[in-house]
GROMACS .gro file of C-alpha atoms in nm:
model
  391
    1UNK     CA    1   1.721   8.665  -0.671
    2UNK     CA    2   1.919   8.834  -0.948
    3UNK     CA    3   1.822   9.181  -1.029
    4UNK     CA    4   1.979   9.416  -1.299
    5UNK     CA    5   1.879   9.775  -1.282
    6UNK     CA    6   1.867  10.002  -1.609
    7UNK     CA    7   1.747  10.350  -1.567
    8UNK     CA    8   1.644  10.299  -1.254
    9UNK     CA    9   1.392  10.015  -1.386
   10UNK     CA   10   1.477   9.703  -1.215
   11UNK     CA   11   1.485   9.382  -1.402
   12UNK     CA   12   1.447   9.026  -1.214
   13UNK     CA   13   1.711   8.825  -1.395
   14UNK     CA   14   1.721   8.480  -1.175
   15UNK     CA   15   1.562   8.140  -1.349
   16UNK     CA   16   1.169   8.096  -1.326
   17UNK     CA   17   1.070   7.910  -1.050
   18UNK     CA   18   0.688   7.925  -1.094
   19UNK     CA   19   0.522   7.624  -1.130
   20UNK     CA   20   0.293   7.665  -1.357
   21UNK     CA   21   0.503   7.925  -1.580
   22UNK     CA   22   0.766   7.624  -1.591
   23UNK     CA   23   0.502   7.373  -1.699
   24UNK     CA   24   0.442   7.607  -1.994
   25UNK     CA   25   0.802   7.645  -2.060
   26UNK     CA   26   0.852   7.277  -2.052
   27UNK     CA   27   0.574   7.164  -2.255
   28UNK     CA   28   0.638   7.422  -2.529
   29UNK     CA   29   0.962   7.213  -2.614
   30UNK     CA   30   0.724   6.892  -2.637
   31UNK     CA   31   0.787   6.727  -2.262
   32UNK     CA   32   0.571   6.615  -1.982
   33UNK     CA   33   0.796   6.741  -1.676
   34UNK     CA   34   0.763   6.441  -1.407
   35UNK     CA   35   0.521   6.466  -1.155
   36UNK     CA   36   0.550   6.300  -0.768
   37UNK     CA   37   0.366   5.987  -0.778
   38UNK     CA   38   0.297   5.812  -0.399
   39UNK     CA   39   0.167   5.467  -0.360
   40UNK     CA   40   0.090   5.270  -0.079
   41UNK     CA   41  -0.011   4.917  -0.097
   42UNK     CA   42  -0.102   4.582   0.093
   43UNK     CA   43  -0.225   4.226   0.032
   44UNK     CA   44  -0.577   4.199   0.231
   45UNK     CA   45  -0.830   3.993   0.073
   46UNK     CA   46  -0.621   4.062  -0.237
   47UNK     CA   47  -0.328   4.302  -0.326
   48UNK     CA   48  -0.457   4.687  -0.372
   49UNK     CA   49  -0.259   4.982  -0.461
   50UNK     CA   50  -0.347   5.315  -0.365
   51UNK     CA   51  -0.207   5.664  -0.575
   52UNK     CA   52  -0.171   5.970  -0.468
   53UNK     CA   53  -0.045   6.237  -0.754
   54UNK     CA   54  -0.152   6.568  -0.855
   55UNK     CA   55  -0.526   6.667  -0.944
   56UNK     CA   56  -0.627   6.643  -1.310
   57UNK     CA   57  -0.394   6.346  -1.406
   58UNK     CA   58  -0.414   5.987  -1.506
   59UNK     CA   59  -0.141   5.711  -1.457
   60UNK     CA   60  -0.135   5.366  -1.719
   61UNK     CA   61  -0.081   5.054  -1.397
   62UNK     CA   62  -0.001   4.778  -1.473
   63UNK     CA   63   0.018   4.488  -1.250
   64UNK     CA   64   0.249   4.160  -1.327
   65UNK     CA   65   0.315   3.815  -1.122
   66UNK     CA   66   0.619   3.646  -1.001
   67UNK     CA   67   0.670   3.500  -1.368
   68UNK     CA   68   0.655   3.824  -1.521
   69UNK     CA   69   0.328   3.804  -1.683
   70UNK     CA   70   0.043   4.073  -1.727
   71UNK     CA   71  -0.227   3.993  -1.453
   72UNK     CA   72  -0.423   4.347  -1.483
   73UNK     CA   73  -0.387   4.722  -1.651
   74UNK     CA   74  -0.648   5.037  -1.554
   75UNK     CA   75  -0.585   5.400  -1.522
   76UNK     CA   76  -0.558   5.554  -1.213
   77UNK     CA   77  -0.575   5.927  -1.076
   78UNK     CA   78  -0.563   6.084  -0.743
   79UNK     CA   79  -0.646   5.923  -0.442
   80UNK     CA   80  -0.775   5.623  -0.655
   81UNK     CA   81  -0.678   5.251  -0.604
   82UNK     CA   82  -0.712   4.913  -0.772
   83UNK     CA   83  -0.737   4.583  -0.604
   84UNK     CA   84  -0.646   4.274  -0.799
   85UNK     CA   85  -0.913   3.976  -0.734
   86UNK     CA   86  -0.647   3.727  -0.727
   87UNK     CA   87  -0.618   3.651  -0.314
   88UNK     CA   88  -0.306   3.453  -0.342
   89UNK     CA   89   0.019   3.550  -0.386
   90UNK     CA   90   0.260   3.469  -0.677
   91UNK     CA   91   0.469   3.789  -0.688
   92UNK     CA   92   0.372   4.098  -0.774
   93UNK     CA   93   0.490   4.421  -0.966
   94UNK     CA   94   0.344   4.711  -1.082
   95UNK     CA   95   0.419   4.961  -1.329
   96UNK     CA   96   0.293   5.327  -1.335
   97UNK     CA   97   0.330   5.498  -1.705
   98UNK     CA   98   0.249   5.839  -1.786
   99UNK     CA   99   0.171   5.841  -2.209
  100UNK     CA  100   0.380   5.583  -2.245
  101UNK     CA  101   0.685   5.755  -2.019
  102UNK     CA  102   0.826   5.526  -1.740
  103UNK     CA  103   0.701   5.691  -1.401
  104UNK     CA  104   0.725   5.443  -1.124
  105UNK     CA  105   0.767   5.039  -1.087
  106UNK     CA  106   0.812   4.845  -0.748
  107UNK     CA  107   0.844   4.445  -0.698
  108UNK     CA  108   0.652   4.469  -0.333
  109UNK     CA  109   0.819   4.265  -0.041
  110UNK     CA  110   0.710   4.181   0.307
  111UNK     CA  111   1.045   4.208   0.443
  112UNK     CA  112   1.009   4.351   0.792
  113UNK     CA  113   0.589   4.356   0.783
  114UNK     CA  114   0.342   4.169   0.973
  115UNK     CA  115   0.151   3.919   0.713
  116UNK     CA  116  -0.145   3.756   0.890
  117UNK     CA  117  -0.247   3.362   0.775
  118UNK     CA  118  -0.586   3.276   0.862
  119UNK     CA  119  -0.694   2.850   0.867
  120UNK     CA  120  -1.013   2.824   0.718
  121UNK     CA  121  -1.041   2.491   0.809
  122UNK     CA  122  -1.049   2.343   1.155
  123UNK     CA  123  -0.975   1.974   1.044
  124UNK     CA  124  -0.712   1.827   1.216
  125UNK     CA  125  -0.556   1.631   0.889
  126UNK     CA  126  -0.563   1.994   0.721
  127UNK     CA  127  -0.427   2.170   0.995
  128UNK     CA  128  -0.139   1.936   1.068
  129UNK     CA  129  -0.038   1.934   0.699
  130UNK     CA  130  -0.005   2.332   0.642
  131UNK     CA  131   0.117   2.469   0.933
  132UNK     CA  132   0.451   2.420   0.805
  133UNK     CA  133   0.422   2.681   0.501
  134UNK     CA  134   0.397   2.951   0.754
  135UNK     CA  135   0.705   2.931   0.907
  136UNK     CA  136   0.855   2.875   0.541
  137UNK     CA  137   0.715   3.185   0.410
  138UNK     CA  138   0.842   3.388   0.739
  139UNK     CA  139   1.195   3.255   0.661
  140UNK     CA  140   1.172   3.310   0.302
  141UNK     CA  141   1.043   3.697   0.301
  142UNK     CA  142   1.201   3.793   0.656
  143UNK     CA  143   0.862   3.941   0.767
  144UNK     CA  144   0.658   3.878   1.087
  145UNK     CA  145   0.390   3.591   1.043
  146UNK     CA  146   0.055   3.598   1.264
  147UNK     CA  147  -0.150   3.242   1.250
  148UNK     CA  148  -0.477   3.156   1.365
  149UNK     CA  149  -0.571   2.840   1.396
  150UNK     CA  150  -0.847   2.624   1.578
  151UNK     CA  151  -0.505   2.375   1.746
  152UNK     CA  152  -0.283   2.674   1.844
  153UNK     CA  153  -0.125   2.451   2.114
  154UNK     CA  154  -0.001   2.176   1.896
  155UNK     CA  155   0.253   2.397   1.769
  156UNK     CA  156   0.342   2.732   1.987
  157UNK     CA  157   0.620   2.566   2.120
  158UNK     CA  158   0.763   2.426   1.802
  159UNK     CA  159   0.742   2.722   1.555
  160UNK     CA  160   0.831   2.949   1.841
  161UNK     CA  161   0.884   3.254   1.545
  162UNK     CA  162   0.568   3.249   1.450
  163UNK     CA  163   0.255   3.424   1.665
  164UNK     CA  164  -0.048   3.183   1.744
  165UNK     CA  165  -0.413   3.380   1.776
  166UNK     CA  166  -0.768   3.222   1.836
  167UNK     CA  167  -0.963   3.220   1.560
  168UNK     CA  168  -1.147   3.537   1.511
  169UNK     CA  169  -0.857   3.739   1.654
  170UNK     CA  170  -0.839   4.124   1.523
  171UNK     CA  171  -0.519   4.153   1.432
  172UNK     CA  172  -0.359   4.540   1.340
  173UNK     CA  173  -0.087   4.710   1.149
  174UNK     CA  174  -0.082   4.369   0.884
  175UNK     CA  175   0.076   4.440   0.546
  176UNK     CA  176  -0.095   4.124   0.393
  177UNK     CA  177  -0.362   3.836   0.500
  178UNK     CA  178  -0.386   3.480   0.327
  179UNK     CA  179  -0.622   3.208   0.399
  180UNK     CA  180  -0.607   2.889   0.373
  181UNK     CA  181  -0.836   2.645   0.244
  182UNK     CA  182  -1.014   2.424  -0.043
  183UNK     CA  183  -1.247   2.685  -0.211
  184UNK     CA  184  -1.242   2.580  -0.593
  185UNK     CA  185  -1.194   2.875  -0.682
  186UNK     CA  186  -0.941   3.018  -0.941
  187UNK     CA  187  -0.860   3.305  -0.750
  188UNK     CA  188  -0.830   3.141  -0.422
  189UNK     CA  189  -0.570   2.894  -0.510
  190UNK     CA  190  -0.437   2.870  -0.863
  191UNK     CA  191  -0.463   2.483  -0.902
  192UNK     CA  192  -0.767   2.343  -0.845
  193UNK     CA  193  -0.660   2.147  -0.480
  194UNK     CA  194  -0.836   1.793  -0.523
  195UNK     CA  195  -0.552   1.764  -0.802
  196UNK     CA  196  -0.226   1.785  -0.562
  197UNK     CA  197  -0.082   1.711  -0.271
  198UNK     CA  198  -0.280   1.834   0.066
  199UNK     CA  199   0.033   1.999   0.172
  200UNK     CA  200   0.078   2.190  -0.199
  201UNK     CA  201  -0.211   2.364  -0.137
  202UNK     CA  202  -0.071   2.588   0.101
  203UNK     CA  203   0.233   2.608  -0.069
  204UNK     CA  204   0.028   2.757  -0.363
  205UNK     CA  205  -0.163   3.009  -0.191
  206UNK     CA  206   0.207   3.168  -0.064
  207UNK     CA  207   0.368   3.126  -0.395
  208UNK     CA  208   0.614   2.911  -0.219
  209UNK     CA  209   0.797   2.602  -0.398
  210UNK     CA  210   0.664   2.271  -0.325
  211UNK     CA  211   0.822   2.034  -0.094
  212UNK     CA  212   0.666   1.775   0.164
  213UNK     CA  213   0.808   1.943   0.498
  214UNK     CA  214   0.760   1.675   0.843
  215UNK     CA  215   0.496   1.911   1.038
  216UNK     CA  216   0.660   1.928   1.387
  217UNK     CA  217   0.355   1.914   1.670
  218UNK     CA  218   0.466   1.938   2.049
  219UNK     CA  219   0.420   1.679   2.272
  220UNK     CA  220   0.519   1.639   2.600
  221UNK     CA  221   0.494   1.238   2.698
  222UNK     CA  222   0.362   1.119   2.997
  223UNK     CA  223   0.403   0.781   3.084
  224UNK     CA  224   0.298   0.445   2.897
  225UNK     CA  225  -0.071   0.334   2.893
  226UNK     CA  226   0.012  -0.010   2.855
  227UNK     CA  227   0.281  -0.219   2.930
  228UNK     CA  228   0.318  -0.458   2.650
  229UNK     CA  229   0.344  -0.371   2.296
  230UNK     CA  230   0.089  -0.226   2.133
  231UNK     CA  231  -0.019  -0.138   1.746
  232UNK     CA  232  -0.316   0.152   1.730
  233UNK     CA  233  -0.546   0.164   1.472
  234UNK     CA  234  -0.770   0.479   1.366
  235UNK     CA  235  -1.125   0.273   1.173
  236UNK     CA  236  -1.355   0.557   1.138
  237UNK     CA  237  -1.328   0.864   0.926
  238UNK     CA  238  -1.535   1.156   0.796
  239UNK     CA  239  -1.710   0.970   0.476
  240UNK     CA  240  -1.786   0.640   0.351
  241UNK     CA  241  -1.548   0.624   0.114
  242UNK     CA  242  -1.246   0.656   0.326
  243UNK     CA  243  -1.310   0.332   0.551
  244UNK     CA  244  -1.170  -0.006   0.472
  245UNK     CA  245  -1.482  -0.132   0.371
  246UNK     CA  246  -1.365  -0.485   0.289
  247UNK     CA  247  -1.590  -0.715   0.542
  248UNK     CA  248  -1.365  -0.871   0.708
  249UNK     CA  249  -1.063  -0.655   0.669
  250UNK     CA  250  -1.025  -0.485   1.018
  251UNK     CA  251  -1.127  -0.844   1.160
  252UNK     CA  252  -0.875  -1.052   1.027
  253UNK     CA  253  -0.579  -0.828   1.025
  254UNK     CA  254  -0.655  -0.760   1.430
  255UNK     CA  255  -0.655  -1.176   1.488
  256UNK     CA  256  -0.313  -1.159   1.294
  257UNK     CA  257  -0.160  -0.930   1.533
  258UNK     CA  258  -0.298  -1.054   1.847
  259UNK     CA  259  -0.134  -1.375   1.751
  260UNK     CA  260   0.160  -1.203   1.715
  261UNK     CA  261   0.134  -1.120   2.045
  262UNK     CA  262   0.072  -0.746   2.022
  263UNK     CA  263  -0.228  -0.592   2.214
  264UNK     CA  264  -0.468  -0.348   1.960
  265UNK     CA  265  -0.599  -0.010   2.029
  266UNK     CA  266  -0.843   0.158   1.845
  267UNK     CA  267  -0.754   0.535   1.863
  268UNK     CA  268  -1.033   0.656   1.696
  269UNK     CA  269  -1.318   0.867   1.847
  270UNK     CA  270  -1.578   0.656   2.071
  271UNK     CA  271  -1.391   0.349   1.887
  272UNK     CA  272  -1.555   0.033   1.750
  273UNK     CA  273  -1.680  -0.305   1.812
  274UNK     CA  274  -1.455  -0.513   1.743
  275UNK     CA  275  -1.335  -0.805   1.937
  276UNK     CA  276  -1.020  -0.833   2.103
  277UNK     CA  277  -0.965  -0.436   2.003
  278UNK     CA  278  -0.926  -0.213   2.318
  279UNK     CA  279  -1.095   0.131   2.261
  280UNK     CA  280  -0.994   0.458   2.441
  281UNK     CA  281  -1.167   0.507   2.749
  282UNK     CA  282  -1.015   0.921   2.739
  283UNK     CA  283  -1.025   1.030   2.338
  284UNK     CA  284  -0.928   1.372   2.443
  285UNK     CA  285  -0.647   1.479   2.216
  286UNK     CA  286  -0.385   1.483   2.486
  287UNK     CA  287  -0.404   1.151   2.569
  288UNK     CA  288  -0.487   1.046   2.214
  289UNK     CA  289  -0.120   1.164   2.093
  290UNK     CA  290   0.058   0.980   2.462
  291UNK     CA  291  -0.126   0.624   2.332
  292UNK     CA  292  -0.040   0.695   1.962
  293UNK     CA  293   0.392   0.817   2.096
  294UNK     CA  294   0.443   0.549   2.279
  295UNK     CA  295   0.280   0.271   2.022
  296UNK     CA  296   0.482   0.081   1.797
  297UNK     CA  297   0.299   0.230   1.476
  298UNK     CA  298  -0.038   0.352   1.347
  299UNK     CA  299  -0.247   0.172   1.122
  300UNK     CA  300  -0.559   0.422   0.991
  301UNK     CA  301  -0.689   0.541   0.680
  302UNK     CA  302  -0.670   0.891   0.484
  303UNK     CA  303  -0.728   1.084   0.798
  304UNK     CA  304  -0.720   1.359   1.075
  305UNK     CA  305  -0.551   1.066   1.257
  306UNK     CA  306  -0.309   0.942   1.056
  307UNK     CA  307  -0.204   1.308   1.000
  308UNK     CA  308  -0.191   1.364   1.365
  309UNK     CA  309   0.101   1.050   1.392
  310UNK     CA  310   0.268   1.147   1.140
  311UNK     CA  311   0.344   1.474   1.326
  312UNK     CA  312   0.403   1.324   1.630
  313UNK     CA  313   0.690   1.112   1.410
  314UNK     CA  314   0.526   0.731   1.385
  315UNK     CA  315   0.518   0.531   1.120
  316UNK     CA  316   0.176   0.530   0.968
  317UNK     CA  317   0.028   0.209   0.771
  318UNK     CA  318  -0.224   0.416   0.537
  319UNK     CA  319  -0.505   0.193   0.404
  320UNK     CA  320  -0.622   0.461   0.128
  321UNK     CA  321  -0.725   0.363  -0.250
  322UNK     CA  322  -1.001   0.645  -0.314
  323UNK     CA  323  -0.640   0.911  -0.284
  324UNK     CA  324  -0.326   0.903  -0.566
  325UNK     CA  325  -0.036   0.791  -0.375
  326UNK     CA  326   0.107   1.175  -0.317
  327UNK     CA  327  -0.199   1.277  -0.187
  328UNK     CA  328  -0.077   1.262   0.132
  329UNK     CA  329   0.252   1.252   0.232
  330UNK     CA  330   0.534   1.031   0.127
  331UNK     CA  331   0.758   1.000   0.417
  332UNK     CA  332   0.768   0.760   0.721
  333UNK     CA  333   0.471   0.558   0.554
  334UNK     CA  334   0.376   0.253   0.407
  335UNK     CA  335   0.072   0.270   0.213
  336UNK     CA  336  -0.214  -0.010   0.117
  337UNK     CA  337  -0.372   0.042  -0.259
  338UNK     CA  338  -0.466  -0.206  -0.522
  339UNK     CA  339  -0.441  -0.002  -0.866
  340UNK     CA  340  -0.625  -0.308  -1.018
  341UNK     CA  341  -0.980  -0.140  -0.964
  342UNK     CA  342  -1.168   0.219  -0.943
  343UNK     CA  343  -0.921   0.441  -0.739
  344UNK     CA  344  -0.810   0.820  -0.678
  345UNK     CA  345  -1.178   0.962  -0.703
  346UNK     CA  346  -1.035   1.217  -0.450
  347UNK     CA  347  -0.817   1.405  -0.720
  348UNK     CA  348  -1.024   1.347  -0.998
  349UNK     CA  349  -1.128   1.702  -1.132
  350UNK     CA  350  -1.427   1.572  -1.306
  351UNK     CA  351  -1.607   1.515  -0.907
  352UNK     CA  352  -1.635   1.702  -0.636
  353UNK     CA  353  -1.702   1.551  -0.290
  354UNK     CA  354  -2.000   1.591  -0.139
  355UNK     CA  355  -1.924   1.574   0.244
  356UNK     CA  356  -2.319   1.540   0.327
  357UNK     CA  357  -2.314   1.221   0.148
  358UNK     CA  358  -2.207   0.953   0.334
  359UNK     CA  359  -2.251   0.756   0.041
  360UNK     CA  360  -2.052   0.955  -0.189
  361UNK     CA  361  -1.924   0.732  -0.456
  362UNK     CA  362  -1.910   0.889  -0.767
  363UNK     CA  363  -1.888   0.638  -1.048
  364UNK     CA  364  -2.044   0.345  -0.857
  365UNK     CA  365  -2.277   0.445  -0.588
  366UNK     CA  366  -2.551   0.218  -0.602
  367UNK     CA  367  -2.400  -0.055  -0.740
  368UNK     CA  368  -2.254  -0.337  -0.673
  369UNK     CA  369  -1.915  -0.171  -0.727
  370UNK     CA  370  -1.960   0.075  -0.497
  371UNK     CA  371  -1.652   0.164  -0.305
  372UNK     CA  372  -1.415  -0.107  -0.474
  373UNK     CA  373  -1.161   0.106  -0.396
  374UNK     CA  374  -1.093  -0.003  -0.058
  375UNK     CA  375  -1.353  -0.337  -0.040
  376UNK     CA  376  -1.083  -0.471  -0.266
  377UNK     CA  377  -0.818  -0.424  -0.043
  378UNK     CA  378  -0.754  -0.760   0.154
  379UNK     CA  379  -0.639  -0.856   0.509
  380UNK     CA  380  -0.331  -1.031   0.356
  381UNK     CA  381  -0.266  -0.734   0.150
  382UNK     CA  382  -0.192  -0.552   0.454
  383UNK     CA  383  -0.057  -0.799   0.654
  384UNK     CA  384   0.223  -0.899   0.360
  385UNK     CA  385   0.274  -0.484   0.382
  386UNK     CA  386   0.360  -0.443   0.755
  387UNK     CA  387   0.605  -0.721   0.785
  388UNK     CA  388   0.938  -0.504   0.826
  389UNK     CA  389   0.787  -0.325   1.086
  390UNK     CA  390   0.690  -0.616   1.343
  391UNK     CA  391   0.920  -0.740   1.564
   0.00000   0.00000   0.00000
């Protein structure tokens, strides 16, 4: 403190350093002196940011996505938040004004925090196909990933950086939760999912760039079921529409590999009827993936199945016309369509399956067209298709 003393009155001479007296001083030159602005923020069911400022004052937020553009704008004051109804993630910054003055921005980043990814589903097909974008989205933001998933053990040991939980697991001290799923709804997923690739889906939902990624389960082989070669094949599915519904298709193409002198097994789930097919007499998924490993290939439809080979690395023979090609993936496949008739109801936007229909066909149920798609596809369609991959 400065003090200068004049006739024995004494005069403080140091700077003002009361708060309010300074607020006055400032604002009689025209200015808003800047005020401490605290945020906090995560990505649960959402991304919300919480203020904390002085009493008596409201902040302009605005909140943008990865591509720059405007998603949101409110007001905010103390100990208010905003939560954005958008539940995937895209990139996000926000932007805290003050009458028009620049306060405060921050692009947010899960570097070093835990970020929790919940399945939705428990089908195997979806399962198998997404697990993948987890361990992407660890490497990509450097941040701890928690999954739960309803198959925990196909992959502990193979995406060893990322922490397995049962489903329904509380989890703590998470920066951010996504889930994954097919919910049709914009602020789920920002593409409507019947339109892309299964895998894309969970790409979208971490605003990570698309790429088919190999799914890598763990398997630890045990010995062979059978001594001569062998082809599997996966007949039965979840709806109508997926089976090869062509009336002698499964039939034929079985005679045509018998002759060939391979022996057939039918890996799907309490099997089928069919003659000279041999149907497991354990379908438990551990022994389901030791017949399909030590097989020559798979031959199934669009299914949990042919999902489940894939990961285990066989080559899968996909009999699927009611799918677009990309659907599924790509790699280590040959695939069975005939574009010549209805196909790729699946990723038509204009229908949405209905999975208590059996039935479901939905331009031609009824008729004498229904299910084309795959009634089209012949035995010697197939058979001309596998040729490079019998001995």
């Amino acid at each position: 403190m400065s003090i200068l003393k004049i006739n024995d009155i004494e005069y403080d001479m140091s700077s003002p350093i009361n708060l309010e007296f300074r607020d006055r001083y400032i604002k009689s030159f025209g200015d808003e002196p800047p005020r401490a602005v605290e945020t906090n923020w995560y990505h649960i069911d959402g991304f919300q940011l919480d203020l904390k400022c002085e009493p008596n004052y409201l902040y302009d937020v605005q909140f943008y996505d990865g591509n720059e553009q405007l998603i949101y704008e409110t007001k905010l004051g103390n100990n208010m938040f905003s939560r954005l109804n958008r539940k995937y993630f895209n990139g996000i910054k926000y932007v805290i004004k003050q009458n028009g003055n620049f306060v405060k921005e921050e692009v947010i980043n899960f570097e070093g925090k835990r970020v929790f990814i919940v399945f939705d589903s428990s089908s195997v097909g979806d399962t198998i196909s997404w697990v993948p974008y987890c361990e992407e989205f660890r490497k990509k933001h450097n941040c701890e990933v928690i999954v739960s998933t309803f198959m925990n053990y196909m992959f502990e040991k193979t995406y060893p950086n990322l922490k397995f939980v049962h489903p329904g697991t509380v989890v703590n001290n998470i920066h951010a939760m996504f889930t994954f799923g097919w919910f049709w709804d914009a602020n789920k997923e920002p593409v409507n999912p019947v339109t892309i690739p299964l895998q894309k889906a969970a790409s979208n939902i971490l605003g990570l760039e698309y790429k088919e990624i190999q799914t890598n389960i763990h398997f630890e082989p045990k010995s062979r079921p059978y001594q001569e070669k062998y082809i599997c094949i996966a007949t039965n599915s979840t709806a109508g529409c997926k089976l090869w519904n062509h009336p002698t298709g499964w039939k034929d193409l079985i005679t045509y590999l018998l002759e060939r002198g391979y022996k057939v097994v039918n890996i799907s789930k309490d099997g089928d009827r069919i003659e000279g097919v041999e149907n497991l007499k354990d379908d438990s998924m551990i022994n389901t993936m030791n017949v399909i490993h030590h097989s020559e290939f798979v031959i199934g439809l669009s299914s949990g199945l042919s999902w489940l080979s894939w990961g285990l690395g066989k080559h899968v023979v996909m009999i699927s016309n009611f799918t677009e090609a990309d659907h599924e993936f790509t790699s280590n496949c040959t695939r069975i369509t005939n574009p010549d008739v209805c196909n790729g109801c699946w990723n038509n936007p204009m229908f949405k399956f209905d999975k208590g229909d059996w039935y479901w066909c939905p331009e031609h149920k009824g008729t004498e067209r229904q299910f084309e798609c795959h009634k089209s596809i012949t035995p010697e369609m197939v058979i001309n298709k596998i040729q490079h991959l019998l001995i």
